[in-house]
Amino acid sequence: MRKHENIPAADYASPLSRGLADFLKRLSLTLGATEEAARTAGDAARACAQALAEGDVCANFSLLAAAEGKPAQDVRKLLDASLVASSAGADKKLPLVYDDEGQIYLYRYFAYERKLADAIIRRLPGPAARTVSAESRQFLEKRFAENARELSGRPDWQKIAVEMAFTNRLTIISGGPGTGKTTIVTALIAALAINDHPPRIALVAPTGKAAARMEESMRSQMSTLDAELRKRMPERASTIHMLLGASPAGNTFRFNENNPLPYDLIVVDEASMIDLSLASRLFSALHPDTGIVLLGDKDQLAAVEAGAVFAELAQQTSVPDNMDKLSTGSGTPPLNAQPNEKGPLSSCVVWLKENYRFSAASPIAKVAGLVVNGEGEQLIEWLQNEKGDNIKWEAFDEGLPSRVVGALVKGFEPFVEAVNQGDPEKVLAAYEKFCVLCVIRNGRRGVNGINDVIARQLRLKISGEGPGEGPWYDGRPIMITENDYGLGVFNGDIGVALKTKDGHRRVWFMDKDGGLRFVPPSSLPAHQTAFAMTVHKAQGSEFENVSLILPEQDTPVLTRELIYTAVTRAKKTLLIYGSADILKLAVGRPTSRRSGLAKKISTPP
């Protein structure tokens, strides 16, 4: 349940939503509306602003009517009379828009949603985006030969996904870590590049960190390919903002519907992190003939800002409605199954079901599956009975016991050893061996509290310095929280402070080529200490070992998707600290973001 669903609007209003409400009320009165109509418009604006703050694209009209104490029909009449609101069908550019599906929007977000839906509809299956040449087909048969042997007649979803991306102008591929999303992208791009006239391809991700991870994964996969073929493939990935040519302020873009992007194919990694606004801008900037592939995990956390675009699109079906055609074309045995829900995206969506990193018996895979299915009781029972070293759970209700702090500090021992050796490359590599993830930012179990307690102990171990010696010390890991295009550091980038040979302290980063570079601490944009980070900030990253710290009390951000995202950051071991009640609450609370995108796609104007 959302925290505001049964609370009158005035009780949950933030300063921002109150300010917007007051502005629209005054505007309505200035335009000549009655006091009652203007007040209703203000209440609607407040509800919309609060909905956006919670990740929803729009507000629930029925709840607004209930808060007003009037039938929905009367509220609609008052909104129309306010002169600052209209129905979606009226096609007016007024600040507030309500539709027939029980939603009310701020106009900007209604326009984002309508624009994105229209762009998606235009990309739905029609004429094939491209055909699969004999050379491409031969390459794919060879590339996926090992899969065919291992799958023993089961559908090869990786190969089917590549086939879809060849023939569709929109392909949506959802799968968890280890299901082969990078394998698909590499095979697709290589199969295209092998032809005489390879297409222009762009690789992008929502954040700089995710783009760097995409490049790293691609390089690893491409290392098995012929050197001449590798030269014909893109090596760089960028952020979506960089692809679109964002201004320094990020509010204007070089590429848009009037100046489309000059690419034949765009591949987007970590697409679950894309909010409605950015998705709308990206799709609007596509040339009609450009293909786009969205890669992500529908079960992960949605974007920080409003909307859950990838999850909403990827929910359409798990079996393409043209499965027989695709399986025949890709050499996969026919699959006798029907789409779960035949819809406009049925031929665009594929779920990757085989995990090539974790076996079905893997503890991490087991926990992830229980979380996704919302099986909180079974999860607790399994954790209580699990005796292996890969996953451990320590239950406690209050405070942060010293033994837990000791375990967290111990997890950083390889990092401390690398810092003492003074090699920046080894330090950055050691950082990825262990991570502490938190649900909340403040409090003793939040990011700030955990960072403080770990920093105090590790700082003494490394340099013998106390916290009074200033904010910078050797081994301080930091996360960039604000893009700086001039310095080439972006939100989510990790750096570590170390002294150079001349005695000057610098913050070292790994660049996209796998090399090192440094930035003086005084030149850095906004940043924070990163012994611990929120689960949201960990999206797009993986660590060998992860410790998850649950909060002492329930909080609205504690959801099934958050726990799943935390679990799937771990490649080897996972330690969970916190109470059974809190863990069960989270697993039993799926994220539900209010939106009209799917409806707009299924019922175009």
Short mmCIF file of N, CA and C in Angstrom, two decimals, residues 66-197:
data_model
loop_
_atom_site.label_atom_id
_atom_site.label_comp_id
_atom_site.label_asym_id
_atom_site.label_seq_id
_atom_site.Cartn_x
_atom_site.Cartn_y
_atom_site.Cartn_z
N ALA A 66 -12.42 10.98 -3.65
CA ALA A 66 -12.74 10.61 -2.27
C ALA A 66 -12.24 11.67 -1.30
N ALA A 67 -11.03 12.19 -1.55
CA ALA A 67 -10.49 13.24 -0.69
C ALA A 67 -11.32 14.51 -0.77
N GLU A 68 -11.89 14.78 -1.95
CA GLU A 68 -12.74 15.96 -2.12
C GLU A 68 -14.12 15.74 -1.53
N GLY A 69 -14.49 14.48 -1.29
CA GLY A 69 -15.81 14.17 -0.75
C GLY A 69 -16.92 14.36 -1.77
N LYS A 70 -16.59 14.15 -3.04
CA LYS A 70 -17.57 14.36 -4.12
C LYS A 70 -17.51 13.19 -5.09
N PRO A 71 -18.61 12.94 -5.82
CA PRO A 71 -18.57 11.93 -6.88
C PRO A 71 -17.55 12.33 -7.95
N ALA A 72 -16.97 11.33 -8.61
CA ALA A 72 -15.95 11.59 -9.62
C ALA A 72 -16.47 12.50 -10.73
N GLN A 73 -17.74 12.33 -11.09
CA GLN A 73 -18.30 13.15 -12.17
C GLN A 73 -18.31 14.63 -11.78
N ASP A 74 -18.62 14.91 -10.52
CA ASP A 74 -18.63 16.30 -10.06
C ASP A 74 -17.22 16.89 -10.03
N VAL A 75 -16.24 16.06 -9.66
CA VAL A 75 -14.86 16.53 -9.64
C VAL A 75 -14.39 16.85 -11.05
N ARG A 76 -14.79 16.04 -12.02
CA ARG A 76 -14.42 16.32 -13.42
C ARG A 76 -15.00 17.66 -13.86
N LYS A 77 -16.23 17.93 -13.49
CA LYS A 77 -16.86 19.19 -13.88
C LYS A 77 -16.13 20.38 -13.24
N LEU A 78 -15.74 20.21 -11.98
CA LEU A 78 -15.01 21.29 -11.31
C LEU A 78 -13.64 21.51 -11.96
N LEU A 79 -12.98 20.42 -12.34
CA LEU A 79 -11.68 20.56 -13.01
C LEU A 79 -11.84 21.27 -14.35
N ASP A 80 -12.86 20.90 -15.10
CA ASP A 80 -13.11 21.58 -16.38
C ASP A 80 -13.36 23.07 -16.15
N ALA A 81 -14.09 23.35 -15.07
CA ALA A 81 -14.43 24.75 -14.77
C ALA A 81 -13.24 25.54 -14.22
N SER A 82 -12.18 24.82 -13.82
CA SER A 82 -11.01 25.51 -13.26
C SER A 82 -10.19 26.23 -14.32
N LEU A 83 -10.39 25.87 -15.57
CA LEU A 83 -9.69 26.47 -16.72
C LEU A 83 -8.19 26.14 -16.77
N VAL A 84 -7.74 25.23 -15.87
CA VAL A 84 -6.35 24.78 -15.92
C VAL A 84 -6.28 23.26 -16.07
N ALA A 85 -7.40 22.62 -16.36
CA ALA A 85 -7.44 21.16 -16.51
C ALA A 85 -8.41 20.80 -17.62
N SER A 86 -8.16 19.64 -18.24
CA SER A 86 -9.06 19.16 -19.28
C SER A 86 -8.96 17.66 -19.38
N SER A 87 -9.91 17.06 -20.09
CA SER A 87 -9.85 15.62 -20.33
C SER A 87 -8.82 15.33 -21.41
N ALA A 88 -8.32 14.09 -21.43
CA ALA A 88 -7.32 13.71 -22.42
C ALA A 88 -7.86 13.86 -23.84
N GLY A 89 -9.14 13.59 -24.00
CA GLY A 89 -9.74 13.66 -25.33
C GLY A 89 -9.91 15.07 -25.85
N ALA A 90 -9.83 16.07 -24.98
CA ALA A 90 -10.04 17.46 -25.40
C ALA A 90 -8.84 18.01 -26.17
N ASP A 91 -7.70 17.36 -26.04
CA ASP A 91 -6.49 17.75 -26.77
C ASP A 91 -6.11 19.21 -26.51
N LYS A 92 -6.15 19.60 -25.23
CA LYS A 92 -5.74 20.94 -24.84
C LYS A 92 -4.45 20.86 -24.02
N LYS A 93 -3.59 21.81 -24.18
CA LYS A 93 -2.33 21.82 -23.44
C LYS A 93 -2.48 22.65 -22.17
N LEU A 94 -3.26 22.09 -21.24
CA LEU A 94 -3.46 22.73 -19.94
C LEU A 94 -2.64 21.99 -18.89
N PRO A 95 -2.35 22.62 -17.76
CA PRO A 95 -1.44 22.02 -16.78
C PRO A 95 -1.84 20.65 -16.26
N LEU A 96 -3.17 20.37 -16.20
CA LEU A 96 -3.65 19.09 -15.68
C LEU A 96 -4.46 18.37 -16.74
N VAL A 97 -4.29 17.04 -16.79
CA VAL A 97 -5.03 16.21 -17.75
C VAL A 97 -5.57 14.99 -17.02
N TYR A 98 -6.86 14.69 -17.21
CA TYR A 98 -7.41 13.44 -16.67
C TYR A 98 -7.93 12.60 -17.83
N ASP A 99 -7.88 11.27 -17.65
CA ASP A 99 -8.33 10.39 -18.73
C ASP A 99 -9.52 9.55 -18.28
N ASP A 100 -9.95 8.65 -19.15
CA ASP A 100 -11.10 7.81 -18.84
C ASP A 100 -10.71 6.55 -18.08
N GLU A 101 -9.43 6.38 -17.80
CA GLU A 101 -8.95 5.18 -17.12
C GLU A 101 -8.74 5.41 -15.62
N GLY A 102 -9.17 6.57 -15.11
CA GLY A 102 -9.04 6.83 -13.68
C GLY A 102 -7.74 7.45 -13.27
N GLN A 103 -7.04 8.10 -14.22
CA GLN A 103 -5.77 8.75 -13.91
C GLN A 103 -5.86 10.25 -14.13
N ILE A 104 -5.06 10.99 -13.36
CA ILE A 104 -4.90 12.42 -13.60
C ILE A 104 -3.41 12.74 -13.59
N TYR A 105 -2.99 13.56 -14.55
CA TYR A 105 -1.58 13.81 -14.80
C TYR A 105 -1.27 15.30 -14.75
N LEU A 106 0.00 15.62 -14.46
CA LEU A 106 0.54 16.89 -14.90
C LEU A 106 0.76 16.77 -16.40
N TYR A 107 0.46 17.81 -17.15
CA TYR A 107 0.46 17.70 -18.61
C TYR A 107 1.81 17.21 -19.16
N ARG A 108 2.90 17.67 -18.57
CA ARG A 108 4.22 17.27 -19.09
C ARG A 108 4.35 15.75 -19.12
N TYR A 109 3.91 15.09 -18.05
CA TYR A 109 4.07 13.63 -17.97
C TYR A 109 3.04 12.91 -18.83
N PHE A 110 1.87 13.49 -18.98
CA PHE A 110 0.91 12.93 -19.93
C PHE A 110 1.49 12.97 -21.33
N ALA A 111 2.14 14.08 -21.68
CA ALA A 111 2.74 14.23 -23.01
C ALA A 111 3.91 13.26 -23.19
N TYR A 112 4.75 13.09 -22.16
CA TYR A 112 5.84 12.11 -22.24
C TYR A 112 5.27 10.72 -22.54
N GLU A 113 4.23 10.36 -21.80
CA GLU A 113 3.67 9.02 -21.93
C GLU A 113 3.03 8.82 -23.30
N ARG A 114 2.28 9.81 -23.76
CA ARG A 114 1.63 9.73 -25.06
C ARG A 114 2.67 9.65 -26.18
N LYS A 115 3.71 10.46 -26.05
CA LYS A 115 4.77 10.49 -27.07
C LYS A 115 5.50 9.15 -27.13
N LEU A 116 5.81 8.58 -25.97
CA LEU A 116 6.50 7.30 -25.93
C LEU A 116 5.61 6.20 -26.49
N ALA A 117 4.35 6.18 -26.09
CA ALA A 117 3.43 5.15 -26.60
C ALA A 117 3.33 5.22 -28.11
N ASP A 118 3.18 6.42 -28.65
CA ASP A 118 3.08 6.59 -30.10
C ASP A 118 4.35 6.10 -30.80
N ALA A 119 5.52 6.42 -30.22
CA ALA A 119 6.78 5.99 -30.82
C ALA A 119 6.92 4.47 -30.80
N ILE A 120 6.46 3.85 -29.73
CA ILE A 120 6.51 2.38 -29.64
C ILE A 120 5.56 1.75 -30.65
N ILE A 121 4.35 2.29 -30.74
CA ILE A 121 3.37 1.76 -31.69
C ILE A 121 3.93 1.78 -33.12
N ARG A 122 4.63 2.85 -33.45
CA ARG A 122 5.20 2.96 -34.80
C ARG A 122 6.29 1.92 -35.06
N ARG A 123 6.84 1.35 -34.00
CA ARG A 123 7.93 0.39 -34.17
C ARG A 123 7.46 -1.05 -34.06
N LEU A 124 6.17 -1.26 -33.84
CA LEU A 124 5.67 -2.61 -33.69
C LEU A 124 5.78 -3.36 -35.00
N PRO A 125 5.78 -4.71 -34.92
CA PRO A 125 6.09 -5.51 -36.10
C PRO A 125 5.32 -5.10 -37.35
N GLY A 126 6.06 -4.91 -38.39
CA GLY A 126 5.55 -4.61 -39.72
C GLY A 126 6.57 -5.19 -40.66
N PRO A 127 7.02 -4.42 -41.63
CA PRO A 127 8.11 -4.89 -42.49
C PRO A 127 9.37 -5.15 -41.66
N ALA A 128 10.08 -6.21 -41.99
CA ALA A 128 11.28 -6.57 -41.23
C ALA A 128 12.30 -5.45 -41.26
N ALA A 129 12.94 -5.23 -40.12
CA ALA A 129 13.98 -4.20 -40.05
C ALA A 129 15.15 -4.55 -40.95
N ARG A 130 15.46 -5.84 -41.02
CA ARG A 130 16.55 -6.32 -41.88
C ARG A 130 16.40 -7.82 -42.02
N THR A 131 17.02 -8.39 -43.01
CA THR A 131 16.99 -9.84 -43.20
C THR A 131 18.30 -10.45 -42.70
N VAL A 132 18.25 -11.72 -42.39
CA VAL A 132 19.43 -12.43 -41.91
C VAL A 132 20.14 -13.03 -43.12
N SER A 133 21.33 -12.55 -43.40
CA SER A 133 22.08 -13.04 -44.55
C SER A 133 22.60 -14.44 -44.28
N ALA A 134 23.04 -15.10 -45.35
CA ALA A 134 23.61 -16.44 -45.20
C ALA A 134 24.85 -16.41 -44.31
N GLU A 135 25.66 -15.34 -44.47
CA GLU A 135 26.87 -15.21 -43.65
C GLU A 135 26.51 -15.05 -42.17
N SER A 136 25.50 -14.22 -41.91
CA SER A 136 25.07 -14.02 -40.52
C SER A 136 24.51 -15.30 -39.94
N ARG A 137 23.70 -16.01 -40.74
CA ARG A 137 23.10 -17.26 -40.26
C ARG A 137 24.18 -18.28 -39.93
N GLN A 138 25.18 -18.39 -40.78
CA GLN A 138 26.27 -19.34 -40.55
C GLN A 138 27.03 -18.98 -39.27
N PHE A 139 27.27 -17.68 -39.07
CA PHE A 139 27.97 -17.25 -37.87
C PHE A 139 27.17 -17.61 -36.62
N LEU A 140 25.87 -17.35 -36.64
CA LEU A 140 25.03 -17.62 -35.47
C LEU A 140 24.95 -19.11 -35.17
N GLU A 141 24.86 -19.94 -36.21
CA GLU A 141 24.82 -21.38 -35.99
C GLU A 141 26.08 -21.85 -35.27
N LYS A 142 27.21 -21.32 -35.69
CA LYS A 142 28.48 -21.69 -35.06
C LYS A 142 28.57 -21.13 -33.64
N ARG A 143 28.13 -19.88 -33.48
CA ARG A 143 28.24 -19.20 -32.18
C ARG A 143 27.40 -19.89 -31.11
N PHE A 144 26.23 -20.41 -31.50
CA PHE A 144 25.32 -21.00 -30.51
C PHE A 144 25.32 -22.52 -30.54
N ALA A 145 26.32 -23.12 -31.20
CA ALA A 145 26.37 -24.58 -31.30
C ALA A 145 26.48 -25.23 -29.93
N GLU A 146 27.29 -24.64 -29.04
CA GLU A 146 27.45 -25.22 -27.71
C GLU A 146 26.15 -25.15 -26.92
N ASN A 147 25.41 -24.03 -27.06
CA ASN A 147 24.10 -23.92 -26.41
C ASN A 147 23.20 -25.07 -26.81
N ALA A 148 23.18 -25.37 -28.13
CA ALA A 148 22.30 -26.42 -28.64
C ALA A 148 22.62 -27.75 -27.98
N ARG A 149 23.90 -28.03 -27.78
CA ARG A 149 24.28 -29.29 -27.15
C ARG A 149 23.83 -29.32 -25.69
N GLU A 150 24.01 -28.21 -24.98
CA GLU A 150 23.68 -28.17 -23.55
C GLU A 150 22.17 -28.18 -23.31
N LEU A 151 21.41 -27.56 -24.22
CA LEU A 151 19.97 -27.42 -24.00
C LEU A 151 19.20 -28.69 -24.36
N SER A 152 19.80 -29.58 -25.11
CA SER A 152 19.19 -30.88 -25.43
C SER A 152 17.76 -30.75 -25.94
N GLY A 153 17.56 -29.89 -26.91
CA GLY A 153 16.24 -29.78 -27.53
C GLY A 153 15.35 -28.70 -26.95
N ARG A 154 15.75 -28.12 -25.79
CA ARG A 154 14.96 -27.02 -25.24
C ARG A 154 15.20 -25.76 -26.07
N PRO A 155 14.25 -24.83 -26.07
CA PRO A 155 14.43 -23.61 -26.87
C PRO A 155 15.66 -22.83 -26.45
N ASP A 156 16.40 -22.33 -27.42
CA ASP A 156 17.55 -21.48 -27.14
C ASP A 156 17.08 -20.03 -27.17
N TRP A 157 16.73 -19.51 -25.99
CA TRP A 157 16.16 -18.17 -25.92
C TRP A 157 17.17 -17.10 -26.34
N GLN A 158 18.44 -17.36 -26.12
CA GLN A 158 19.46 -16.40 -26.56
C GLN A 158 19.42 -16.26 -28.08
N LYS A 159 19.39 -17.38 -28.76
CA LYS A 159 19.39 -17.37 -30.22
C LYS A 159 18.09 -16.77 -30.76
N ILE A 160 16.99 -17.09 -30.11
CA ILE A 160 15.70 -16.53 -30.52
C ILE A 160 15.70 -15.02 -30.34
N ALA A 161 16.29 -14.55 -29.24
CA ALA A 161 16.36 -13.10 -29.01
C ALA A 161 17.17 -12.41 -30.09
N VAL A 162 18.27 -13.02 -30.52
CA VAL A 162 19.06 -12.44 -31.61
C VAL A 162 18.23 -12.37 -32.88
N GLU A 163 17.50 -13.44 -33.17
CA GLU A 163 16.64 -13.46 -34.36
C GLU A 163 15.60 -12.34 -34.30
N MET A 164 15.01 -12.15 -33.13
CA MET A 164 14.02 -11.08 -32.97
C MET A 164 14.64 -9.72 -33.24
N ALA A 165 15.85 -9.52 -32.71
CA ALA A 165 16.52 -8.23 -32.88
C ALA A 165 16.89 -7.98 -34.34
N PHE A 166 17.12 -9.04 -35.09
CA PHE A 166 17.40 -8.90 -36.52
C PHE A 166 16.17 -8.39 -37.26
N THR A 167 15.02 -8.95 -36.95
CA THR A 167 13.83 -8.71 -37.76
C THR A 167 12.91 -7.63 -37.21
N ASN A 168 12.99 -7.34 -35.92
CA ASN A 168 12.12 -6.33 -35.31
C ASN A 168 12.81 -4.97 -35.27
N ARG A 169 12.00 -3.93 -35.25
CA ARG A 169 12.54 -2.60 -34.99
C ARG A 169 12.51 -2.29 -33.50
N LEU A 170 11.83 -3.13 -32.72
CA LEU A 170 11.82 -3.02 -31.26
C LEU A 170 11.94 -4.41 -30.67
N THR A 171 12.95 -4.62 -29.84
CA THR A 171 13.14 -5.90 -29.16
C THR A 171 13.40 -5.62 -27.69
N ILE A 172 12.67 -6.32 -26.83
CA ILE A 172 12.77 -6.14 -25.38
C ILE A 172 13.20 -7.47 -24.78
N ILE A 173 14.38 -7.50 -24.18
CA ILE A 173 14.97 -8.73 -23.67
C ILE A 173 15.16 -8.60 -22.16
N SER A 174 14.48 -9.45 -21.41
CA SER A 174 14.56 -9.40 -19.95
C SER A 174 15.19 -10.67 -19.41
N GLY A 175 16.15 -10.49 -18.52
CA GLY A 175 16.78 -11.64 -17.89
C GLY A 175 17.65 -11.19 -16.73
N GLY A 176 17.79 -12.05 -15.75
CA GLY A 176 18.61 -11.74 -14.60
C GLY A 176 20.09 -11.91 -14.90
N PRO A 177 20.95 -11.62 -13.92
CA PRO A 177 22.39 -11.82 -14.11
C PRO A 177 22.70 -13.26 -14.48
N GLY A 178 23.56 -13.44 -15.47
CA GLY A 178 23.95 -14.78 -15.87
C GLY A 178 23.08 -15.43 -16.91
N THR A 179 22.06 -14.72 -17.41
CA THR A 179 21.18 -15.31 -18.41
C THR A 179 21.65 -15.04 -19.84
N GLY A 180 22.73 -14.30 -20.00
CA GLY A 180 23.34 -14.18 -21.31
C GLY A 180 22.97 -12.97 -22.12
N LYS A 181 22.61 -11.87 -21.48
CA LYS A 181 22.24 -10.67 -22.24
C LYS A 181 23.44 -10.14 -23.05
N THR A 182 24.63 -10.14 -22.44
CA THR A 182 25.81 -9.68 -23.17
C THR A 182 26.15 -10.62 -24.31
N THR A 183 25.96 -11.91 -24.10
CA THR A 183 26.18 -12.89 -25.18
C THR A 183 25.30 -12.59 -26.37
N ILE A 184 24.05 -12.23 -26.10
CA ILE A 184 23.11 -11.91 -27.16
C ILE A 184 23.57 -10.69 -27.94
N VAL A 185 23.94 -9.64 -27.22
CA VAL A 185 24.35 -8.40 -27.88
C VAL A 185 25.59 -8.63 -28.73
N THR A 186 26.56 -9.34 -28.17
CA THR A 186 27.80 -9.60 -28.91
C THR A 186 27.51 -10.41 -30.17
N ALA A 187 26.69 -11.44 -30.05
CA ALA A 187 26.36 -12.27 -31.21
C ALA A 187 25.60 -11.47 -32.26
N LEU A 188 24.67 -10.64 -31.81
CA LEU A 188 23.89 -9.82 -32.74
C LEU A 188 24.80 -8.87 -33.52
N ILE A 189 25.63 -8.15 -32.79
CA ILE A 189 26.48 -7.14 -33.44
C ILE A 189 27.51 -7.81 -34.36
N ALA A 190 28.07 -8.93 -33.91
CA ALA A 190 29.04 -9.64 -34.75
C ALA A 190 28.38 -10.18 -36.01
N ALA A 191 27.17 -10.71 -35.87
CA ALA A 191 26.46 -11.25 -37.04
C ALA A 191 26.11 -10.15 -38.04
N LEU A 192 25.88 -8.95 -37.54
CA LEU A 192 25.63 -7.82 -38.44
C LEU A 192 26.93 -7.32 -39.06
N ALA A 193 27.99 -7.28 -38.24
CA ALA A 193 29.26 -6.73 -38.70
C ALA A 193 29.94 -7.62 -39.73
N ILE A 194 29.58 -8.89 -39.77
CA ILE A 194 30.23 -9.83 -40.68
C ILE A 194 29.86 -9.58 -42.13
N ASN A 195 28.80 -8.80 -42.36
CA ASN A 195 28.34 -8.52 -43.72
C ASN A 195 29.18 -7.42 -44.38
N ASP A 196 29.00 -7.27 -45.69
CA ASP A 196 29.80 -6.31 -46.45
C ASP A 196 29.56 -4.87 -46.02
N HIS A 197 28.33 -4.56 -45.66
CA HIS A 197 27.99 -3.19 -45.26
C HIS A 197 27.40 -3.21 -43.85
#
